[in-house]
Amino acid sequence: MSRALLVIAHGSRDPRHAATVHALTGRVRALRPGLRVETAFLDFNTPTVGQALSSLYLSGVREVVALPLLLTRAFHAKSDIPAALAESTSRLPGLSVRVADVLGPSPLLLTALERRLSEAGLTPADRATTAVVLASAGSTDPEAIAVIAETAREWRRTGWCAVRPAFASAALPRTEDAVRALRAEGFERVAVAPYVIAPGRLPDRIATGAEAAGADVVADVLGAAPELARLLLRRFDAAAAAPARLPALSA
């Protein structure tokens, strides 16, 4: 097996984070049994990017698609991951690494959000009377903030009576403020949909803020939703078919 998919997650001290990432990559393996799928973490968990690439290399893999397990192109996608890949490939001669796009935006992510709201108790009949807070982890990157805002606008067009973005850190409004604002505008029901992949400190902050503000429904994180697994494979296929975009990553 000469080509592999390396899913690069952020990492967390919260053990639920790594468990969720591994559940997601396990679902990817089940969808495509012939593809080697490995996981690496930027911080807190192992293996690191360097450790994972070295292991793949020693097993004979010479082509890797590195996929950032991120919903937007912010600092980790623009700086941390390219730096980690460049450092590793510089000492692994003959290893070629292509970097896949981040996961968002994608219609599959909206479908996964719908799944989580449905699991939390909402039905199609609730759509026209429910306002939704799209609650992300947050970023200082203007591009990432703009993508979240556009995602909220796109989701609103599917029939929810309102969809507003909110952030757990780095940007405003906070989840609780968005919930209270929608209440003040007179919406009958307010639901919070965490736009995050795995549990951890910031997702917990989203849930706490939602409950403190009296949200009627608080959905779970995206987690190992089947839509995410299919999206990872779409990103892998697109990157594998494209020429290497970062020559510096090929030694």
PDB file of C-alpha atoms in Angstrom:
ATOM      1  CA  MET A   1       0.000   0.000   0.000  1.00  0.00           C
ATOM      2  CA  SER A   2       1.982   2.984  -1.278  1.00  0.00           C
ATOM      3  CA  ARG A   3      -0.506   5.791  -0.546  1.00  0.00           C
ATOM      4  CA  ALA A   4      -2.122   6.695   2.754  1.00  0.00           C
ATOM      5  CA  LEU A   5      -4.485   9.244   4.261  1.00  0.00           C
ATOM      6  CA  LEU A   6      -3.156  11.045   7.338  1.00  0.00           C
ATOM      7  CA  VAL A   7      -5.906  12.839   9.236  1.00  0.00           C
ATOM      8  CA  ILE A   8      -4.419  15.652  11.334  1.00  0.00           C
ATOM      9  CA  ALA A   9      -6.500  16.711  14.333  1.00  0.00           C
ATOM     10  CA  HIS A  10      -5.853  19.492  16.800  1.00  0.00           C
ATOM     11  CA  GLY A  11      -5.623  17.355  19.928  1.00  0.00           C
ATOM     12  CA  SER A  12      -6.904  18.010  23.440  1.00  0.00           C
ATOM     13  CA  ARG A  13      -6.324  17.138  27.090  1.00  0.00           C
ATOM     14  CA  ASP A  14      -9.936  15.947  27.085  1.00  0.00           C
ATOM     15  CA  PRO A  15      -9.888  12.200  26.310  1.00  0.00           C
ATOM     16  CA  ARG A  16     -13.231  12.505  24.496  1.00  0.00           C
ATOM     17  CA  HIS A  17     -11.498  14.455  21.733  1.00  0.00           C
ATOM     18  CA  ALA A  18      -9.076  11.717  20.648  1.00  0.00           C
ATOM     19  CA  ALA A  19     -11.741   9.042  21.086  1.00  0.00           C
ATOM     20  CA  THR A  20     -14.059  10.936  18.725  1.00  0.00           C
ATOM     21  CA  VAL A  21     -11.317  11.479  16.148  1.00  0.00           C
ATOM     22  CA  HIS A  22     -10.456   7.779  16.189  1.00  0.00           C
ATOM     23  CA  ALA A  23     -14.131   6.858  15.828  1.00  0.00           C
ATOM     24  CA  LEU A  24     -14.349   9.109  12.777  1.00  0.00           C
ATOM     25  CA  THR A  25     -11.229   7.696  11.130  1.00  0.00           C
ATOM     26  CA  GLY A  26     -12.523   4.208  11.894  1.00  0.00           C
ATOM     27  CA  ARG A  27     -15.684   5.024   9.963  1.00  0.00           C
ATOM     28  CA  VAL A  28     -13.528   6.241   7.050  1.00  0.00           C
ATOM     29  CA  ARG A  29     -11.645   2.924   7.038  1.00  0.00           C
ATOM     30  CA  ALA A  30     -14.926   1.046   6.986  1.00  0.00           C
ATOM     31  CA  LEU A  31     -16.090   3.047   3.963  1.00  0.00           C
ATOM     32  CA  ARG A  32     -12.879   2.333   2.037  1.00  0.00           C
ATOM     33  CA  PRO A  33     -11.190  -0.834   3.288  1.00  0.00           C
ATOM     34  CA  GLY A  34      -8.342  -0.662   0.781  1.00  0.00           C
ATOM     35  CA  LEU A  35      -7.144   2.736   2.009  1.00  0.00           C
ATOM     36  CA  ARG A  36      -4.679   3.058   4.859  1.00  0.00           C
ATOM     37  CA  VAL A  37      -5.970   5.757   7.216  1.00  0.00           C
ATOM     38  CA  GLU A  38      -3.874   7.050  10.107  1.00  0.00           C
ATOM     39  CA  THR A  39      -4.325   9.826  12.643  1.00  0.00           C
ATOM     40  CA  ALA A  40      -1.943  12.464  13.997  1.00  0.00           C
ATOM     41  CA  PHE A  41      -2.348  15.353  16.413  1.00  0.00           C
ATOM     42  CA  LEU A  42      -0.867  18.824  16.565  1.00  0.00           C
ATOM     43  CA  ASP A  43      -0.852  18.983  20.352  1.00  0.00           C
ATOM     44  CA  PHE A  44      -1.644  17.073  23.570  1.00  0.00           C
ATOM     45  CA  ASN A  45      -2.083  13.642  21.953  1.00  0.00           C
ATOM     46  CA  THR A  46       0.096  11.179  20.064  1.00  0.00           C
ATOM     47  CA  PRO A  47       1.222  10.341  17.512  1.00  0.00           C
ATOM     48  CA  THR A  48       2.510  13.704  16.401  1.00  0.00           C
ATOM     49  CA  VAL A  49       2.598  14.540  12.711  1.00  0.00           C
ATOM     50  CA  GLY A  50       6.284  13.659  12.601  1.00  0.00           C
ATOM     51  CA  GLN A  51       5.772  10.343  14.372  1.00  0.00           C
ATOM     52  CA  ALA A  52       2.894   9.354  12.101  1.00  0.00           C
ATOM     53  CA  LEU A  53       4.784  10.224   8.917  1.00  0.00           C
ATOM     54  CA  SER A  54       7.869   8.354  10.089  1.00  0.00           C
ATOM     55  CA  SER A  55       5.782   5.271  10.842  1.00  0.00           C
ATOM     56  CA  LEU A  56       4.143   5.407   7.419  1.00  0.00           C
ATOM     57  CA  TYR A  57       7.522   5.857   5.746  1.00  0.00           C
ATOM     58  CA  LEU A  58       9.092   2.917   7.559  1.00  0.00           C
ATOM     59  CA  SER A  59       6.191   0.728   6.453  1.00  0.00           C
ATOM     60  CA  GLY A  60       6.866   1.566   2.809  1.00  0.00           C
ATOM     61  CA  VAL A  61       4.386   4.369   2.159  1.00  0.00           C
ATOM     62  CA  ARG A  62       5.760   7.028  -0.181  1.00  0.00           C
ATOM     63  CA  GLU A  63       2.642   9.070  -0.984  1.00  0.00           C
ATOM     64  CA  VAL A  64       0.565  10.693   1.745  1.00  0.00           C
ATOM     65  CA  VAL A  65      -2.484  12.907   1.616  1.00  0.00           C
ATOM     66  CA  ALA A  66      -2.495  15.020   4.777  1.00  0.00           C
ATOM     67  CA  LEU A  67      -6.006  16.111   5.664  1.00  0.00           C
ATOM     68  CA  PRO A  68      -6.515  18.861   8.272  1.00  0.00           C
ATOM     69  CA  LEU A  69      -9.461  17.858  10.473  1.00  0.00           C
ATOM     70  CA  LEU A  70     -10.599  21.465  10.566  1.00  0.00           C
ATOM     71  CA  LEU A  71     -13.791  23.222   9.514  1.00  0.00           C
ATOM     72  CA  THR A  72     -12.159  26.469   8.359  1.00  0.00           C
ATOM     73  CA  ARG A  73      -8.821  27.666   7.039  1.00  0.00           C
ATOM     74  CA  ALA A  74      -7.415  29.487  10.038  1.00  0.00           C
ATOM     75  CA  PHE A  75      -4.008  29.519  11.772  1.00  0.00           C
ATOM     76  CA  HIS A  76      -3.637  25.758  12.199  1.00  0.00           C
ATOM     77  CA  ALA A  77      -4.371  25.099   8.520  1.00  0.00           C
ATOM     78  CA  LYS A  78      -2.299  27.996   7.239  1.00  0.00           C
ATOM     79  CA  SER A  79       0.729  27.730   9.519  1.00  0.00           C
ATOM     80  CA  ASP A  80       0.959  24.878  12.034  1.00  0.00           C
ATOM     81  CA  ILE A  81       0.171  21.966   9.731  1.00  0.00           C
ATOM     82  CA  PRO A  82       2.356  23.087   6.778  1.00  0.00           C
ATOM     83  CA  ALA A  83       5.254  23.681   9.193  1.00  0.00           C
ATOM     84  CA  ALA A  84       4.898  20.252  10.785  1.00  0.00           C
ATOM     85  CA  LEU A  85       4.705  18.552   7.383  1.00  0.00           C
ATOM     86  CA  ALA A  86       7.684  20.451   5.994  1.00  0.00           C
ATOM     87  CA  GLU A  87       9.840  19.572   8.991  1.00  0.00           C
ATOM     88  CA  SER A  88       8.985  15.900   8.728  1.00  0.00           C
ATOM     89  CA  THR A  89       9.351  15.469   4.972  1.00  0.00           C
ATOM     90  CA  SER A  90      12.742  17.190   4.989  1.00  0.00           C
ATOM     91  CA  ARG A  91      14.168  14.102   6.747  1.00  0.00           C
ATOM     92  CA  LEU A  92      12.211  11.441   4.848  1.00  0.00           C
ATOM     93  CA  PRO A  93      13.701  11.226   1.327  1.00  0.00           C
ATOM     94  CA  GLY A  94      11.294  10.236  -1.418  1.00  0.00           C
ATOM     95  CA  LEU A  95       8.156  10.945   0.599  1.00  0.00           C
ATOM     96  CA  SER A  96       5.557  13.020  -1.279  1.00  0.00           C
ATOM     97  CA  VAL A  97       2.836  14.780   0.708  1.00  0.00           C
ATOM     98  CA  ARG A  98      -0.244  16.441  -0.712  1.00  0.00           C
ATOM     99  CA  VAL A  99      -2.322  18.619   1.596  1.00  0.00           C
ATOM    100  CA  ALA A 100      -6.085  18.273   1.262  1.00  0.00           C
ATOM    101  CA  ASP A 101      -8.526  21.117   1.773  1.00  0.00           C
ATOM    102  CA  VAL A 102     -10.117  21.679   5.161  1.00  0.00           C
ATOM    103  CA  LEU A 103     -13.592  20.225   5.566  1.00  0.00           C
ATOM    104  CA  GLY A 104     -15.658  23.385   5.319  1.00  0.00           C
ATOM    105  CA  PRO A 105     -17.647  24.703   3.729  1.00  0.00           C
ATOM    106  CA  SER A 106     -19.596  21.722   2.411  1.00  0.00           C
ATOM    107  CA  PRO A 107     -23.250  20.703   2.034  1.00  0.00           C
ATOM    108  CA  LEU A 108     -22.321  17.484   3.834  1.00  0.00           C
ATOM    109  CA  LEU A 109     -21.549  19.503   6.959  1.00  0.00           C
ATOM    110  CA  LEU A 110     -25.009  21.059   6.846  1.00  0.00           C
ATOM    111  CA  THR A 111     -26.493  17.583   6.530  1.00  0.00           C
ATOM    112  CA  ALA A 112     -24.490  16.468   9.569  1.00  0.00           C
ATOM    113  CA  LEU A 113     -25.764  19.477  11.522  1.00  0.00           C
ATOM    114  CA  GLU A 114     -29.316  18.543  10.541  1.00  0.00           C
ATOM    115  CA  ARG A 115     -28.664  14.996  11.761  1.00  0.00           C
ATOM    116  CA  ARG A 116     -27.541  16.225  15.181  1.00  0.00           C
ATOM    117  CA  LEU A 117     -30.554  18.535  15.545  1.00  0.00           C
ATOM    118  CA  SER A 118     -32.855  15.669  14.616  1.00  0.00           C
ATOM    119  CA  GLU A 119     -31.192  13.446  17.207  1.00  0.00           C
ATOM    120  CA  ALA A 120     -31.757  16.230  19.752  1.00  0.00           C
ATOM    121  CA  GLY A 121     -35.494  16.092  19.091  1.00  0.00           C
ATOM    122  CA  LEU A 122     -36.304  18.514  16.286  1.00  0.00           C
ATOM    123  CA  THR A 123     -38.516  17.353  13.418  1.00  0.00           C
ATOM    124  CA  PRO A 124     -38.965  18.741   9.900  1.00  0.00           C
ATOM    125  CA  ALA A 125     -42.181  20.370  11.093  1.00  0.00           C
ATOM    126  CA  ASP A 126     -40.186  22.441  13.618  1.00  0.00           C
ATOM    127  CA  ARG A 127     -38.029  24.077  10.960  1.00  0.00           C
ATOM    128  CA  ALA A 128     -40.290  27.041  10.198  1.00  0.00           C
ATOM    129  CA  THR A 129     -40.655  27.972  13.877  1.00  0.00           C
ATOM    130  CA  THR A 130     -37.099  27.335  15.088  1.00  0.00           C
ATOM    131  CA  ALA A 131     -34.181  29.737  15.117  1.00  0.00           C
ATOM    132  CA  VAL A 132     -30.741  28.128  15.155  1.00  0.00           C
ATOM    133  CA  VAL A 133     -27.459  29.316  16.615  1.00  0.00           C
ATOM    134  CA  LEU A 134     -24.535  27.953  14.597  1.00  0.00           C
ATOM    135  CA  ALA A 135     -21.936  27.857  17.373  1.00  0.00           C
ATOM    136  CA  SER A 136     -18.308  27.416  16.338  1.00  0.00           C
ATOM    137  CA  ALA A 137     -15.111  27.329  18.380  1.00  0.00           C
ATOM    138  CA  GLY A 138     -14.068  30.774  17.133  1.00  0.00           C
ATOM    139  CA  SER A 139     -11.052  32.303  15.434  1.00  0.00           C
ATOM    140  CA  THR A 140      -9.230  35.590  15.009  1.00  0.00           C
ATOM    141  CA  ASP A 141      -8.804  34.860  11.296  1.00  0.00           C
ATOM    142  CA  PRO A 142     -11.152  37.052   9.202  1.00  0.00           C
ATOM    143  CA  GLU A 143     -11.395  34.387   6.485  1.00  0.00           C
ATOM    144  CA  ALA A 144     -12.586  31.794   8.999  1.00  0.00           C
ATOM    145  CA  ILE A 145     -15.142  34.179  10.513  1.00  0.00           C
ATOM    146  CA  ALA A 146     -16.471  35.025   7.045  1.00  0.00           C
ATOM    147  CA  VAL A 147     -16.857  31.327   6.181  1.00  0.00           C
ATOM    148  CA  ILE A 148     -18.880  30.704   9.366  1.00  0.00           C
ATOM    149  CA  ALA A 149     -21.134  33.671   8.554  1.00  0.00           C
ATOM    150  CA  GLU A 150     -21.679  32.437   5.003  1.00  0.00           C
ATOM    151  CA  THR A 151     -22.398  28.922   6.270  1.00  0.00           C
ATOM    152  CA  ALA A 152     -25.103  30.368   8.530  1.00  0.00           C
ATOM    153  CA  ARG A 153     -26.624  32.236   5.579  1.00  0.00           C
ATOM    154  CA  GLU A 154     -26.608  29.111   3.404  1.00  0.00           C
ATOM    155  CA  TRP A 155     -28.223  27.056   6.127  1.00  0.00           C
ATOM    156  CA  ARG A 156     -30.910  29.678   6.655  1.00  0.00           C
ATOM    157  CA  ARG A 157     -31.957  29.221   3.010  1.00  0.00           C
ATOM    158  CA  THR A 158     -32.958  25.608   3.751  1.00  0.00           C
ATOM    159  CA  GLY A 159     -36.001  26.710   5.729  1.00  0.00           C
ATOM    160  CA  TRP A 160     -35.035  27.521   9.308  1.00  0.00           C
ATOM    161  CA  CYS A 161     -36.687  30.761  10.358  1.00  0.00           C
ATOM    162  CA  ALA A 162     -33.276  32.161  11.398  1.00  0.00           C
ATOM    163  CA  VAL A 163     -29.674  30.971  11.625  1.00  0.00           C
ATOM    164  CA  ARG A 164     -27.120  33.108  13.463  1.00  0.00           C
ATOM    165  CA  PRO A 165     -23.401  32.455  13.962  1.00  0.00           C
ATOM    166  CA  ALA A 166     -21.826  32.475  17.408  1.00  0.00           C
ATOM    167  CA  PHE A 167     -18.393  31.695  18.824  1.00  0.00           C
ATOM    168  CA  ALA A 168     -16.986  30.093  21.959  1.00  0.00           C
ATOM    169  CA  SER A 169     -13.812  32.214  21.839  1.00  0.00           C
ATOM    170  CA  ALA A 170     -11.876  34.868  19.912  1.00  0.00           C
ATOM    171  CA  ALA A 171     -14.931  36.420  18.227  1.00  0.00           C
ATOM    172  CA  LEU A 172     -18.422  37.653  19.070  1.00  0.00           C
ATOM    173  CA  PRO A 173     -21.237  37.022  19.741  1.00  0.00           C
ATOM    174  CA  ARG A 174     -20.959  34.283  22.331  1.00  0.00           C
ATOM    175  CA  THR A 175     -23.468  31.438  22.163  1.00  0.00           C
ATOM    176  CA  GLU A 176     -25.502  32.677  25.133  1.00  0.00           C
ATOM    177  CA  ASP A 177     -25.729  36.187  23.676  1.00  0.00           C
ATOM    178  CA  ALA A 178     -26.942  34.845  20.333  1.00  0.00           C
ATOM    179  CA  VAL A 179     -29.597  32.745  22.083  1.00  0.00           C
ATOM    180  CA  ARG A 180     -30.808  35.739  24.117  1.00  0.00           C
ATOM    181  CA  ALA A 181     -30.871  37.964  21.040  1.00  0.00           C
ATOM    182  CA  LEU A 182     -33.071  35.493  19.173  1.00  0.00           C
ATOM    183  CA  ARG A 183     -35.360  35.251  22.201  1.00  0.00           C
ATOM    184  CA  ALA A 184     -35.629  39.041  22.296  1.00  0.00           C
ATOM    185  CA  GLU A 185     -36.615  39.021  18.624  1.00  0.00           C
ATOM    186  CA  GLY A 186     -39.552  36.802  19.498  1.00  0.00           C
ATOM    187  CA  PHE A 187     -38.603  33.456  17.987  1.00  0.00           C
ATOM    188  CA  GLU A 188     -40.737  30.634  19.359  1.00  0.00           C
ATOM    189  CA  ARG A 189     -37.954  28.062  19.678  1.00  0.00           C
ATOM    190  CA  VAL A 190     -34.157  28.449  19.785  1.00  0.00           C
ATOM    191  CA  ALA A 191     -31.778  25.574  19.062  1.00  0.00           C
ATOM    192  CA  VAL A 192     -27.991  25.530  19.324  1.00  0.00           C
ATOM    193  CA  ALA A 193     -25.998  23.466  16.814  1.00  0.00           C
ATOM    194  CA  PRO A 194     -22.297  23.164  17.727  1.00  0.00           C
ATOM    195  CA  TYR A 195     -20.227  23.532  14.576  1.00  0.00           C
ATOM    196  CA  VAL A 196     -17.307  21.612  16.057  1.00  0.00           C
ATOM    197  CA  ILE A 197     -16.033  18.119  15.373  1.00  0.00           C
ATOM    198  CA  ALA A 198     -15.036  16.706  18.753  1.00  0.00           C
ATOM    199  CA  PRO A 199     -15.798  17.338  22.438  1.00  0.00           C
ATOM    200  CA  GLY A 200     -13.493  19.468  24.541  1.00  0.00           C
ATOM    201  CA  ARG A 201     -13.216  22.723  26.453  1.00  0.00           C
ATOM    202  CA  LEU A 202     -14.712  25.018  23.804  1.00  0.00           C
ATOM    203  CA  PRO A 203     -17.614  22.706  22.883  1.00  0.00           C
ATOM    204  CA  ASP A 204     -18.371  22.445  26.611  1.00  0.00           C
ATOM    205  CA  ARG A 205     -18.406  26.241  26.745  1.00  0.00           C
ATOM    206  CA  ILE A 206     -20.914  26.293  23.886  1.00  0.00           C
ATOM    207  CA  ALA A 207     -23.211  23.862  25.696  1.00  0.00           C
ATOM    208  CA  THR A 208     -22.917  25.698  29.008  1.00  0.00           C
ATOM    209  CA  GLY A 209     -23.713  29.043  27.385  1.00  0.00           C
ATOM    210  CA  ALA A 210     -26.659  27.585  25.509  1.00  0.00           C
ATOM    211  CA  GLU A 211     -28.158  26.076  28.641  1.00  0.00           C
ATOM    212  CA  ALA A 212     -27.538  29.207  30.712  1.00  0.00           C
ATOM    213  CA  ALA A 213     -29.402  31.298  28.134  1.00  0.00           C
ATOM    214  CA  GLY A 214     -32.335  28.872  28.058  1.00  0.00           C
ATOM    215  CA  ALA A 215     -31.950  27.312  24.623  1.00  0.00           C
ATOM    216  CA  ASP A 216     -34.745  24.836  23.933  1.00  0.00           C
ATOM    217  CA  VAL A 217     -32.496  22.363  22.108  1.00  0.00           C
ATOM    218  CA  VAL A 218     -28.740  21.803  22.302  1.00  0.00           C
ATOM    219  CA  ALA A 219     -27.389  19.379  19.720  1.00  0.00           C
ATOM    220  CA  ASP A 220     -24.295  17.228  20.059  1.00  0.00           C
ATOM    221  CA  VAL A 221     -20.988  17.940  18.298  1.00  0.00           C
ATOM    222  CA  LEU A 222     -20.583  16.655  14.752  1.00  0.00           C
ATOM    223  CA  GLY A 223     -18.402  13.774  15.928  1.00  0.00           C
ATOM    224  CA  ALA A 224     -18.174  10.657  13.807  1.00  0.00           C
ATOM    225  CA  ALA A 225     -21.231  11.485  11.719  1.00  0.00           C
ATOM    226  CA  PRO A 226     -21.337   9.443   8.500  1.00  0.00           C
ATOM    227  CA  GLU A 227     -21.477  12.674   6.491  1.00  0.00           C
ATOM    228  CA  LEU A 228     -18.089  13.672   7.906  1.00  0.00           C
ATOM    229  CA  ALA A 229     -16.575  10.331   6.968  1.00  0.00           C
ATOM    230  CA  ARG A 230     -17.800  10.731   3.389  1.00  0.00           C
ATOM    231  CA  LEU A 231     -16.475  14.293   3.332  1.00  0.00           C
ATOM    232  CA  LEU A 232     -13.018  13.153   4.423  1.00  0.00           C
ATOM    233  CA  LEU A 233     -12.926  10.743   1.503  1.00  0.00           C
ATOM    234  CA  ARG A 234     -14.042  13.459  -0.917  1.00  0.00           C
ATOM    235  CA  ARG A 235     -11.217  15.701   0.271  1.00  0.00           C
ATOM    236  CA  PHE A 236      -8.770  12.798   0.009  1.00  0.00           C
ATOM    237  CA  ASP A 237      -9.825  11.930  -3.542  1.00  0.00           C
ATOM    238  CA  ALA A 238      -9.564  15.544  -4.703  1.00  0.00           C
ATOM    239  CA  ALA A 239      -6.086  15.947  -3.211  1.00  0.00           C
ATOM    240  CA  ALA A 240      -4.862  12.583  -4.491  1.00  0.00           C
ATOM    241  CA  ALA A 241      -5.925  13.461  -8.040  1.00  0.00           C
ATOM    242  CA  ALA A 242      -4.255  16.875  -8.004  1.00  0.00           C
ATOM    243  CA  PRO A 243      -0.563  17.628  -8.535  1.00  0.00           C
ATOM    244  CA  ALA A 244       1.414  18.319  -5.395  1.00  0.00           C
ATOM    245  CA  ARG A 245       0.683  21.954  -4.555  1.00  0.00           C
ATOM    246  CA  LEU A 246       3.550  22.423  -2.128  1.00  0.00           C
ATOM    247  CA  PRO A 247       6.809  21.217  -3.742  1.00  0.00           C
ATOM    248  CA  ALA A 248       8.612  21.954  -0.492  1.00  0.00           C
ATOM    249  CA  LEU A 249       6.771  19.022   1.041  1.00  0.00           C
ATOM    250  CA  SER A 250       8.389  16.521  -1.361  1.00  0.00           C
ATOM    251  CA  ALA A 251      11.923  15.533  -0.504  1.00  0.00           C
TER     252      ALA A 251
END
